[in-house]
Each structure stands twice: as structure tokens, then as C-alpha cells.
């Protein structure tokens, strides 16, 4: 075989290998990553806008709430009955008192519905806010997917570039070997198999995936504690916030939890907050996994309860020292024992 034939054969082999290699190495590009990061910024802005809309609607509802009337009086009476039944059940948790509590809760929800229905503007605002909050949950879910995909794509791009460099080095080595054979005017011998210079991308931890040792920010001013150490720290801080005022007061604050599946409300529960003093409150409730809307008066939080924490008894601590922005700390009751 002539030296020129050897060179041509080597080039053909390299070209074929390059075509196969390029097909196998097809990976997301830097442009794909840039587009994903731009989408991340868009979603973050959209979430901020939806939050502002929800707050604005809450303020409008607070300003349009009727201050008197028979529906308002009936609702206030039902709330007082619910609080009394709650206190009785806490003191004496018998089946009879539990039944009375559930009956009082039902009457309170019925009175609230009639109270709100008496004002068409209030009803329209609440329906509009429900729509905003459903959209907020949807956008959050998309943002979570995008934020999970970004570090994955970075790793794929890094691995792709490393494989490209290894492939270029392999081609250069093959070309040098072919040139050496041509210069020596020797017939092509069976080439030794070339070891694949394949380098695996270093595994990087996904910092966006919350570990069990980190608090979870489920919504603005709504934090879920996930470890006993966090709970002990928070309870110590709670005592500092209460200070010397340990007075137990009738708070007249009700915690409402609405659970949604595919945008439809499937469950609703209410629990009474106990006043701990100095605008600090505590309640116990069960929050189902998935989409939930938490309401205290006209303040609302939209949360996606993780599967591992859903369906169990939760402690809800509310710091209402800032009347315009109360803060919720939640944690499984099992971490409190």
C-alpha cells in the first residue's frame, strides 16, 4: 500500500469516527443554559408580581368587609362558640367534646360563608384571589423544575466539553501515528485499539435540593422546620419574643387550612390559635401533602407541603408583632417531644 493510500485511509476512518462521535456527543449548549437561566429570572419576577397581587387583594377585602349587620353578628357568635368548644376539648378531650368542637367548626364555616356572601364585592375579590393563588402555585412548580434543571445542565455541558477534549486528543494521536507510518513507508498494520479517554464529570451536589437539615421556605414569611435542633432554637427565640408577658389571652384568631387537588378544594379545617403573649400565637393542625392555602383573618399563605411532612400533626407558631406582615413557623409536633 502506498503512503498516500495510507494517509487517505486514515482520514476516512477519522472522518467516520468524528461523525459518529459528534452524534453521540450532542448535549445542551451554553445557549440552552442561558435560555433556562433567563426563564428562571422571568418566573421569579412573575412570582413577585403574583404575590403583590395577592397582598393587594387581601387589603381590598379587609377594607370592604362589612363592619356590622346580622351576618357579621352571626359570624362573630359562631367564632366565639368555636373558641369555647376548642377550650373545652383542650381541657377535657372526650369524644363528646370532640363532637361538639366539630359541630362548632361546621357552624363557624357556615356563618362565614353567609357573611361573605352578603357582600358581592367581597365574594368577587376572594374568587379573584383564589385564581391568583392557583397561578402562583403553578408558577412555583415550574420554577422548581427550572432550578433543578440548571445545575444538571451545567454538569452535562462540563462533561460534554471534557469528552470533546478527549476526542480531539484521540484524533490528534491517530493522525500522528498515521503520519509516522507514512513517513516510514510501511504498510498499515492492524491498529491497536485506542483506549477511550473518557472523563466523567465530577459529581456536584444540587444546592437547590433542600436537605432534611435545612428549614424550608414554603412561602414568604412561612417557614417549615425540619429538625429538632431547629425547633429547640425557635422555641428559645419564642420565649425571648414573649419576654415577661406570659399571659394566656383569648386571641379570637382562627387558623384556616384549605387543601387543593388539581386546583379544586377538597378539604378545609379550622383550629383556634392560643395567645402566648406579646403578639405570639400557637395552634395545632394537620396539613395534607401538596397544595394548601393557609389563612388567618385576611392574611394568606400558599404552600406546597412536602410529601414527607404532609398528613401529620403540625405546630403552627405565628409572630404577629408586625401587624402588616405576620410570620408563620411550622414544624411536625413529633419534633417538639
mmCIF file of C-alpha atoms in Angstrom:
data_model
loop_
_atom_site.group_PDB
_atom_site.id
_atom_site.type_symbol
_atom_site.label_atom_id
_atom_site.label_comp_id
_atom_site.label_asym_id
_atom_site.label_seq_id
_atom_site.Cartn_x
_atom_site.Cartn_y
_atom_site.Cartn_z
ATOM 1 C CA UNK A 1 0.000 0.000 0.000
ATOM 2 C CA UNK A 2 1.325 3.429 -0.985
ATOM 3 C CA UNK A 3 1.967 6.100 1.637
ATOM 4 C CA UNK A 4 -0.723 8.298 0.040
ATOM 5 C CA UNK A 5 -3.230 5.454 0.327
ATOM 6 C CA UNK A 6 -2.394 5.041 3.998
ATOM 7 C CA UNK A 7 -2.992 8.743 4.633
ATOM 8 C CA UNK A 8 -6.310 8.728 2.717
ATOM 9 C CA UNK A 9 -7.484 5.631 4.608
ATOM 10 C CA UNK A 10 -6.590 7.245 7.912
ATOM 11 C CA UNK A 11 -8.519 10.412 7.027
ATOM 12 C CA UNK A 12 -11.593 8.404 6.016
ATOM 13 C CA UNK A 13 -11.505 6.491 9.289
ATOM 14 C CA UNK A 14 -11.082 9.678 11.277
ATOM 15 C CA UNK A 15 -13.967 11.357 9.416
ATOM 16 C CA UNK A 16 -16.301 8.424 10.077
ATOM 17 C CA UNK A 17 -15.288 8.310 13.720
ATOM 18 C CA UNK A 18 -15.813 12.058 14.001
ATOM 19 C CA UNK A 19 -19.362 11.854 12.580
ATOM 20 C CA UNK A 20 -20.316 9.091 14.993
ATOM 21 C CA UNK A 21 -18.622 10.901 17.841
ATOM 22 C CA UNK A 22 -20.358 14.217 17.156
ATOM 23 C CA UNK A 23 -23.741 12.492 17.117
ATOM 24 C CA UNK A 24 -23.039 10.759 20.420
ATOM 25 C CA UNK A 25 -21.725 13.950 21.993
ATOM 26 C CA UNK A 26 -24.837 16.016 21.261
ATOM 27 C CA UNK A 27 -25.532 17.844 24.511
ATOM 28 C CA UNK A 28 -27.185 21.057 25.736
ATOM 29 C CA UNK A 29 -25.238 24.155 24.742
ATOM 30 C CA UNK A 30 -24.372 27.312 26.619
ATOM 31 C CA UNK A 31 -27.220 28.987 24.746
ATOM 32 C CA UNK A 32 -29.657 26.400 26.143
ATOM 33 C CA UNK A 33 -28.357 27.168 29.624
ATOM 34 C CA UNK A 34 -28.687 30.918 29.075
ATOM 35 C CA UNK A 35 -32.292 30.491 27.931
ATOM 36 C CA UNK A 36 -33.065 28.409 31.008
ATOM 37 C CA UNK A 37 -31.498 30.984 33.319
ATOM 38 C CA UNK A 38 -33.490 33.730 31.588
ATOM 39 C CA UNK A 39 -36.660 31.712 32.184
ATOM 40 C CA UNK A 40 -35.678 31.377 35.834
ATOM 41 C CA UNK A 41 -35.482 35.167 36.151
ATOM 42 C CA UNK A 42 -38.850 35.562 34.384
ATOM 43 C CA UNK A 43 -40.531 33.110 36.751
ATOM 44 C CA UNK A 44 -39.047 34.822 39.799
ATOM 45 C CA UNK A 45 -40.423 38.164 38.595
ATOM 46 C CA UNK A 46 -43.803 36.551 37.901
ATOM 47 C CA UNK A 47 -43.929 35.095 41.411
ATOM 48 C CA UNK A 48 -43.148 38.500 42.914
ATOM 49 C CA UNK A 49 -45.920 40.082 40.833
ATOM 50 C CA UNK A 50 -48.451 37.423 41.844
ATOM 51 C CA UNK A 51 -47.522 37.831 45.494
ATOM 52 C CA UNK A 52 -48.078 41.572 45.261
ATOM 53 C CA UNK A 53 -51.462 40.961 43.624
ATOM 54 C CA UNK A 54 -52.464 38.587 46.416
ATOM 55 C CA UNK A 55 -51.442 41.082 49.107
ATOM 56 C CA UNK A 56 -53.335 43.857 47.323
ATOM 57 C CA UNK A 57 -56.476 41.726 47.125
ATOM 58 C CA UNK A 58 -56.193 40.861 50.824
ATOM 59 C CA UNK A 59 -56.018 44.555 51.668
ATOM 60 C CA UNK A 60 -59.022 45.281 49.463
ATOM 61 C CA UNK A 61 -61.022 42.531 51.170
ATOM 62 C CA UNK A 62 -60.087 43.873 54.589
ATOM 63 C CA UNK A 63 -61.292 47.332 53.553
ATOM 64 C CA UNK A 64 -64.565 46.101 52.053
ATOM 65 C CA UNK A 65 -65.542 43.772 54.903
ATOM 66 C CA UNK A 66 -68.914 44.840 56.386
ATOM 67 C CA UNK A 67 -68.438 46.133 59.909
ATOM 68 C CA UNK A 68 -71.924 45.266 61.114
ATOM 69 C CA UNK A 69 -75.127 43.588 60.065
ATOM 70 C CA UNK A 70 -76.822 40.324 61.062
ATOM 71 C CA UNK A 71 -74.412 38.142 59.067
ATOM 72 C CA UNK A 72 -71.410 39.714 60.799
ATOM 73 C CA UNK A 73 -73.015 39.293 64.225
ATOM 74 C CA UNK A 74 -73.826 35.634 63.492
ATOM 75 C CA UNK A 75 -70.266 35.015 62.341
ATOM 76 C CA UNK A 76 -68.777 36.614 65.479
ATOM 77 C CA UNK A 77 -71.070 34.473 67.610
ATOM 78 C CA UNK A 78 -70.033 31.325 65.722
ATOM 79 C CA UNK A 79 -66.335 32.176 66.180
ATOM 80 C CA UNK A 80 -66.886 32.625 69.920
ATOM 81 C CA UNK A 81 -68.679 29.264 70.034
ATOM 82 C CA UNK A 82 -65.815 27.607 68.213
ATOM 83 C CA UNK A 83 -63.302 29.083 70.651
ATOM 84 C CA UNK A 84 -65.323 27.900 73.641
ATOM 85 C CA UNK A 85 -65.650 24.383 72.200
ATOM 86 C CA UNK A 86 -61.900 24.360 71.484
ATOM 87 C CA UNK A 87 -61.089 25.278 75.062
ATOM 88 C CA UNK A 88 -63.411 22.590 76.402
ATOM 89 C CA UNK A 89 -61.825 19.946 74.195
ATOM 90 C CA UNK A 90 -58.307 21.012 75.207
ATOM 91 C CA UNK A 91 -59.270 20.726 78.878
ATOM 92 C CA UNK A 92 -61.254 17.502 78.506
ATOM 93 C CA UNK A 93 -60.562 15.699 75.182
ATOM 94 C CA UNK A 94 -63.523 13.321 75.341
ATOM 95 C CA UNK A 95 -65.374 12.030 72.249
ATOM 96 C CA UNK A 96 -68.362 14.155 73.261
ATOM 97 C CA UNK A 97 -66.306 17.345 73.401
ATOM 98 C CA UNK A 98 -64.619 16.455 70.118
ATOM 99 C CA UNK A 99 -68.046 16.092 68.509
ATOM 100 C CA UNK A 100 -69.079 19.468 69.922
ATOM 101 C CA UNK A 101 -65.903 21.015 68.546
ATOM 102 C CA UNK A 102 -66.542 19.666 65.040
ATOM 103 C CA UNK A 103 -70.134 20.873 65.191
ATOM 104 C CA UNK A 104 -68.974 24.337 66.265
ATOM 105 C CA UNK A 105 -66.446 24.359 63.439
ATOM 106 C CA UNK A 106 -69.151 23.482 60.906
ATOM 107 C CA UNK A 107 -71.386 26.287 62.212
ATOM 108 C CA UNK A 108 -68.489 28.736 62.011
ATOM 109 C CA UNK A 109 -67.756 27.842 58.373
ATOM 110 C CA UNK A 110 -71.450 28.154 57.510
ATOM 111 C CA UNK A 111 -71.705 31.554 59.216
ATOM 112 C CA UNK A 112 -68.537 32.724 57.484
ATOM 113 C CA UNK A 113 -69.886 31.667 54.096
ATOM 114 C CA UNK A 114 -73.142 33.572 54.696
ATOM 115 C CA UNK A 115 -71.205 36.563 55.986
ATOM 116 C CA UNK A 116 -69.033 36.714 52.877
ATOM 117 C CA UNK A 117 -71.916 36.037 50.505
ATOM 118 C CA UNK A 118 -73.726 39.054 51.927
ATOM 119 C CA UNK A 119 -71.179 41.268 50.195
ATOM 120 C CA UNK A 120 -70.883 40.586 46.444
ATOM 121 C CA UNK A 121 -67.732 42.711 46.104
ATOM 122 C CA UNK A 122 -66.030 40.736 48.852
ATOM 123 C CA UNK A 123 -67.042 37.468 47.204
ATOM 124 C CA UNK A 124 -65.669 38.603 43.849
ATOM 125 C CA UNK A 125 -62.378 39.669 45.402
ATOM 126 C CA UNK A 126 -61.986 36.333 47.145
ATOM 127 C CA UNK A 127 -62.693 34.421 43.916
ATOM 128 C CA UNK A 128 -60.116 36.561 42.129
ATOM 129 C CA UNK A 129 -57.575 35.892 44.851
ATOM 130 C CA UNK A 130 -58.197 32.152 44.591
ATOM 131 C CA UNK A 131 -57.301 32.413 40.900
ATOM 132 C CA UNK A 132 -54.137 34.378 41.643
ATOM 133 C CA UNK A 133 -53.054 31.850 44.247
ATOM 134 C CA UNK A 134 -53.660 28.895 41.923
ATOM 135 C CA UNK A 135 -51.479 30.591 39.320
ATOM 136 C CA UNK A 136 -48.855 31.267 41.990
ATOM 137 C CA UNK A 137 -48.669 27.561 42.837
ATOM 138 C CA UNK A 138 -48.340 26.669 39.137
ATOM 139 C CA UNK A 139 -45.502 29.163 38.564
ATOM 140 C CA UNK A 140 -43.696 27.971 41.670
ATOM 141 C CA UNK A 141 -43.791 24.391 40.434
ATOM 142 C CA UNK A 142 -42.322 25.437 37.080
ATOM 143 C CA UNK A 143 -39.603 27.431 38.847
ATOM 144 C CA UNK A 144 -38.711 24.390 40.940
ATOM 145 C CA UNK A 145 -38.310 22.318 37.752
ATOM 146 C CA UNK A 146 -36.158 25.013 36.126
ATOM 147 C CA UNK A 147 -33.958 25.445 39.199
ATOM 148 C CA UNK A 148 -33.458 21.698 39.368
ATOM 149 C CA UNK A 149 -32.576 21.508 35.653
ATOM 150 C CA UNK A 150 -29.979 24.322 35.672
ATOM 151 C CA UNK A 151 -27.272 22.520 37.735
ATOM 152 C CA UNK A 152 -27.982 19.306 35.806
ATOM 153 C CA UNK A 153 -27.392 21.130 32.524
ATOM 154 C CA UNK A 154 -24.186 22.699 33.837
ATOM 155 C CA UNK A 155 -22.846 19.244 34.654
ATOM 156 C CA UNK A 156 -23.860 17.907 31.241
ATOM 157 C CA UNK A 157 -22.141 20.796 29.444
ATOM 158 C CA UNK A 158 -18.968 20.309 31.503
ATOM 159 C CA UNK A 159 -18.979 16.574 30.748
ATOM 160 C CA UNK A 160 -19.587 17.270 27.048
ATOM 161 C CA UNK A 161 -16.606 19.624 26.851
ATOM 162 C CA UNK A 162 -14.354 17.145 28.615
ATOM 163 C CA UNK A 163 -15.383 14.423 26.167
ATOM 164 C CA UNK A 164 -14.745 16.785 23.243
ATOM 165 C CA UNK A 165 -11.237 17.450 24.523
ATOM 166 C CA UNK A 166 -10.611 13.732 24.954
ATOM 167 C CA UNK A 167 -11.900 13.058 21.428
ATOM 168 C CA UNK A 168 -9.680 15.799 19.969
ATOM 169 C CA UNK A 169 -6.661 14.310 21.745
ATOM 170 C CA UNK A 170 -7.543 10.857 20.377
ATOM 171 C CA UNK A 171 -7.802 12.181 16.814
ATOM 172 C CA UNK A 172 -4.514 14.041 17.114
ATOM 173 C CA UNK A 173 -2.830 10.875 18.362
ATOM 174 C CA UNK A 174 -4.252 8.821 15.462
ATOM 175 C CA UNK A 175 -3.162 11.416 12.900
ATOM 176 C CA UNK A 176 0.357 11.481 14.332
ATOM 177 C CA UNK A 177 0.520 7.690 14.177
ATOM 178 C CA UNK A 178 -0.652 7.665 10.553
ATOM 179 C CA UNK A 179 1.920 10.290 9.602
ATOM 180 C CA UNK A 180 4.646 8.259 11.262
ATOM 181 C CA UNK A 181 3.595 5.149 9.323
ATOM 182 C CA UNK A 182 3.536 7.089 6.055
ATOM 183 C CA UNK A 183 6.984 8.541 6.668
ATOM 184 C CA UNK A 184 8.374 5.061 7.317
ATOM 185 C CA UNK A 185 6.668 3.827 4.101
ATOM 186 C CA UNK A 186 5.329 0.823 5.952
ATOM 187 C CA UNK A 187 2.075 -0.990 5.163
ATOM 188 C CA UNK A 188 -0.724 -0.292 7.595
ATOM 189 C CA UNK A 189 -0.855 -2.857 10.329
ATOM 190 C CA UNK A 190 -3.890 -3.628 12.373
ATOM 191 C CA UNK A 191 -4.184 -0.730 14.696
ATOM 192 C CA UNK A 192 -4.160 -1.356 18.324
ATOM 193 C CA UNK A 193 -7.438 -0.456 19.927
ATOM 194 C CA UNK A 194 -7.316 3.061 21.224
ATOM 195 C CA UNK A 195 -8.289 3.368 24.812
ATOM 196 C CA UNK A 196 -11.209 5.723 25.220
ATOM 197 C CA UNK A 197 -10.116 8.833 27.019
ATOM 198 C CA UNK A 198 -13.429 9.319 28.641
ATOM 199 C CA UNK A 199 -13.575 11.560 31.636
ATOM 200 C CA UNK A 200 -16.595 11.637 33.834
ATOM 201 C CA UNK A 201 -17.842 14.934 35.022
ATOM 202 C CA UNK A 202 -17.354 15.466 38.670
ATOM 203 C CA UNK A 203 -20.477 14.937 40.630
ATOM 204 C CA UNK A 204 -21.691 18.171 42.128
ATOM 205 C CA UNK A 205 -24.290 18.420 44.849
ATOM 206 C CA UNK A 206 -27.508 20.072 43.825
ATOM 207 C CA UNK A 207 -27.650 23.000 46.172
ATOM 208 C CA UNK A 208 -31.282 23.681 45.288
ATOM 209 C CA UNK A 209 -32.444 20.383 46.746
ATOM 210 C CA UNK A 210 -33.240 21.043 50.372
ATOM 211 C CA UNK A 211 -31.681 18.648 52.801
ATOM 212 C CA UNK A 212 -33.508 17.363 55.836
ATOM 213 C CA UNK A 213 -31.238 19.566 57.975
ATOM 214 C CA UNK A 214 -32.391 22.849 56.456
ATOM 215 C CA UNK A 215 -35.565 24.873 57.076
ATOM 216 C CA UNK A 216 -37.859 25.052 54.052
ATOM 217 C CA UNK A 217 -39.205 28.431 52.931
ATOM 218 C CA UNK A 218 -42.637 27.363 51.680
ATOM 219 C CA UNK A 219 -43.833 30.915 51.143
ATOM 220 C CA UNK A 220 -42.864 34.410 52.090
ATOM 221 C CA UNK A 221 -42.977 34.553 55.907
ATOM 222 C CA UNK A 222 -43.901 30.857 56.131
ATOM 223 C CA UNK A 223 -41.058 28.546 57.189
ATOM 224 C CA UNK A 224 -41.152 24.799 57.813
ATOM 225 C CA UNK A 225 -38.638 23.496 60.366
ATOM 226 C CA UNK A 226 -37.301 20.006 59.631
ATOM 227 C CA UNK A 227 -35.095 19.064 62.598
ATOM 228 C CA UNK A 228 -35.313 19.000 66.381
ATOM 229 C CA UNK A 229 -32.336 21.359 66.662
ATOM 230 C CA UNK A 230 -34.184 23.978 64.607
ATOM 231 C CA UNK A 231 -37.291 23.542 66.751
ATOM 232 C CA UNK A 232 -35.367 23.973 70.026
ATOM 233 C CA UNK A 233 -33.734 27.141 68.682
ATOM 234 C CA UNK A 234 -37.085 28.532 67.565
ATOM 235 C CA UNK A 235 -38.762 27.768 70.911
ATOM 236 C CA UNK A 236 -35.931 29.573 72.692
ATOM 237 C CA UNK A 237 -36.413 32.569 70.393
ATOM 238 C CA UNK A 238 -40.157 32.399 71.045
ATOM 239 C CA UNK A 239 -39.583 32.795 74.781
ATOM 240 C CA UNK A 240 -37.440 35.846 74.088
ATOM 241 C CA UNK A 241 -40.201 37.362 71.940
ATOM 242 C CA UNK A 242 -42.784 36.721 74.652
ATOM 243 C CA UNK A 243 -40.469 38.200 77.269
ATOM 244 C CA UNK A 244 -42.053 38.570 80.686
ATOM 245 C CA UNK A 245 -45.557 38.643 79.257
ATOM 246 C CA UNK A 246 -46.719 35.052 79.616
ATOM 247 C CA UNK A 247 -50.399 35.978 79.764
ATOM 248 C CA UNK A 248 -52.704 33.498 78.009
ATOM 249 C CA UNK A 249 -55.316 35.571 76.220
ATOM 250 C CA UNK A 250 -58.389 34.741 74.159
ATOM 251 C CA UNK A 251 -56.905 35.541 70.792
ATOM 252 C CA UNK A 252 -60.036 35.324 68.646
ATOM 253 C CA UNK A 253 -57.701 34.260 65.827
ATOM 254 C CA UNK A 254 -58.628 31.256 63.718
ATOM 255 C CA UNK A 255 -56.244 29.229 61.568
ATOM 256 C CA UNK A 256 -57.937 28.072 58.351
ATOM 257 C CA UNK A 257 -56.305 25.382 56.208
ATOM 258 C CA UNK A 258 -57.703 24.618 52.743
ATOM 259 C CA UNK A 259 -56.299 21.647 50.819
ATOM 260 C CA UNK A 260 -56.466 21.586 46.997
ATOM 261 C CA UNK A 261 -56.053 18.834 44.419
ATOM 262 C CA UNK A 262 -55.756 19.871 40.764
ATOM 263 C CA UNK A 263 -56.935 23.357 41.673
ATOM 264 C CA UNK A 264 -60.092 22.147 43.450
ATOM 265 C CA UNK A 265 -60.675 22.472 47.189
ATOM 266 C CA UNK A 266 -61.139 19.003 48.697
ATOM 267 C CA UNK A 267 -60.746 19.647 52.418
ATOM 268 C CA UNK A 268 -60.997 22.522 54.873
ATOM 269 C CA UNK A 269 -60.114 22.612 58.578
ATOM 270 C CA UNK A 270 -60.008 25.279 61.241
ATOM 271 C CA UNK A 271 -58.147 25.473 64.532
ATOM 272 C CA UNK A 272 -58.025 28.094 67.251
ATOM 273 C CA UNK A 273 -54.844 29.998 67.969
ATOM 274 C CA UNK A 274 -53.869 30.255 71.619
ATOM 275 C CA UNK A 275 -52.423 33.593 72.666
ATOM 276 C CA UNK A 276 -48.996 33.194 74.279
ATOM 277 C CA UNK A 277 -48.469 36.878 74.979
ATOM 278 C CA UNK A 278 -46.803 39.806 73.219
ATOM 279 C CA UNK A 279 -48.490 39.015 69.853
ATOM 280 C CA UNK A 280 -47.264 35.426 69.762
ATOM 281 C CA UNK A 281 -49.705 32.585 68.989
ATOM 282 C CA UNK A 282 -49.728 28.819 68.714
ATOM 283 C CA UNK A 283 -52.080 26.327 67.067
ATOM 284 C CA UNK A 284 -52.022 22.667 66.114
ATOM 285 C CA UNK A 285 -53.350 21.384 62.816
ATOM 286 C CA UNK A 286 -52.879 18.784 60.093
ATOM 287 C CA UNK A 287 -51.663 19.928 56.664
ATOM 288 C CA UNK A 288 -52.030 17.474 53.804
ATOM 289 C CA UNK A 289 -49.191 16.955 51.294
ATOM 290 C CA UNK A 290 -49.442 19.073 48.172
ATOM 291 C CA UNK A 291 -51.194 22.389 47.574
ATOM 292 C CA UNK A 292 -52.596 24.188 50.622
ATOM 293 C CA UNK A 293 -53.782 27.678 51.399
ATOM 294 C CA UNK A 294 -53.376 28.932 54.935
ATOM 295 C CA UNK A 295 -55.465 31.858 56.128
ATOM 296 C CA UNK A 296 -55.560 33.875 59.333
ATOM 297 C CA UNK A 297 -58.098 36.663 59.005
ATOM 298 C CA UNK A 298 -57.160 38.286 55.668
ATOM 299 C CA UNK A 299 -53.540 37.124 55.655
ATOM 300 C CA UNK A 300 -52.913 34.169 53.361
ATOM 301 C CA UNK A 301 -50.025 31.845 52.567
ATOM 302 C CA UNK A 302 -49.841 29.431 49.637
ATOM 303 C CA UNK A 303 -47.682 26.430 50.336
ATOM 304 C CA UNK A 304 -46.683 23.161 48.733
ATOM 305 C CA UNK A 305 -46.350 20.788 51.688
ATOM 306 C CA UNK A 306 -43.642 18.160 51.009
ATOM 307 C CA UNK A 307 -44.836 14.556 50.976
ATOM 308 C CA UNK A 308 -42.653 13.535 53.921
ATOM 309 C CA UNK A 309 -44.218 16.185 56.184
ATOM 310 C CA UNK A 310 -47.810 16.108 54.976
ATOM 311 C CA UNK A 311 -50.654 14.435 56.837
ATOM 312 C CA UNK A 312 -49.128 14.656 60.300
ATOM 313 C CA UNK A 313 -49.879 16.862 63.284
ATOM 314 C CA UNK A 314 -48.156 20.204 62.859
ATOM 315 C CA UNK A 315 -47.400 23.010 65.304
ATOM 316 C CA UNK A 316 -48.075 26.463 63.875
ATOM 317 C CA UNK A 317 -46.385 29.426 65.578
ATOM 318 C CA UNK A 318 -47.447 32.884 64.468
ATOM 319 C CA UNK A 319 -45.475 36.024 65.229
ATOM 320 C CA UNK A 320 -47.968 38.864 64.724
ATOM 321 C CA UNK A 321 -45.812 41.625 66.203
ATOM 322 C CA UNK A 322 -45.726 43.156 62.717
ATOM 323 C CA UNK A 323 -49.440 43.553 62.073
ATOM 324 C CA UNK A 324 -48.893 44.122 58.360
ATOM 325 C CA UNK A 325 -46.721 41.028 57.867
ATOM 326 C CA UNK A 326 -47.290 38.222 60.383
ATOM 327 C CA UNK A 327 -44.767 35.392 60.225
ATOM 328 C CA UNK A 328 -45.514 31.665 60.431
ATOM 329 C CA UNK A 329 -43.153 28.974 61.717
ATOM 330 C CA UNK A 330 -44.411 25.382 61.298
ATOM 331 C CA UNK A 331 -42.939 22.045 62.331
ATOM 332 C CA UNK A 332 -44.085 18.450 62.977
ATOM 333 C CA UNK A 333 -45.303 18.079 66.557
ATOM 334 C CA UNK A 334 -43.117 14.968 66.890
ATOM 335 C CA UNK A 335 -40.030 17.254 66.865
ATOM 336 C CA UNK A 336 -41.375 19.036 69.940
ATOM 337 C CA UNK A 337 -41.254 15.981 72.217
#
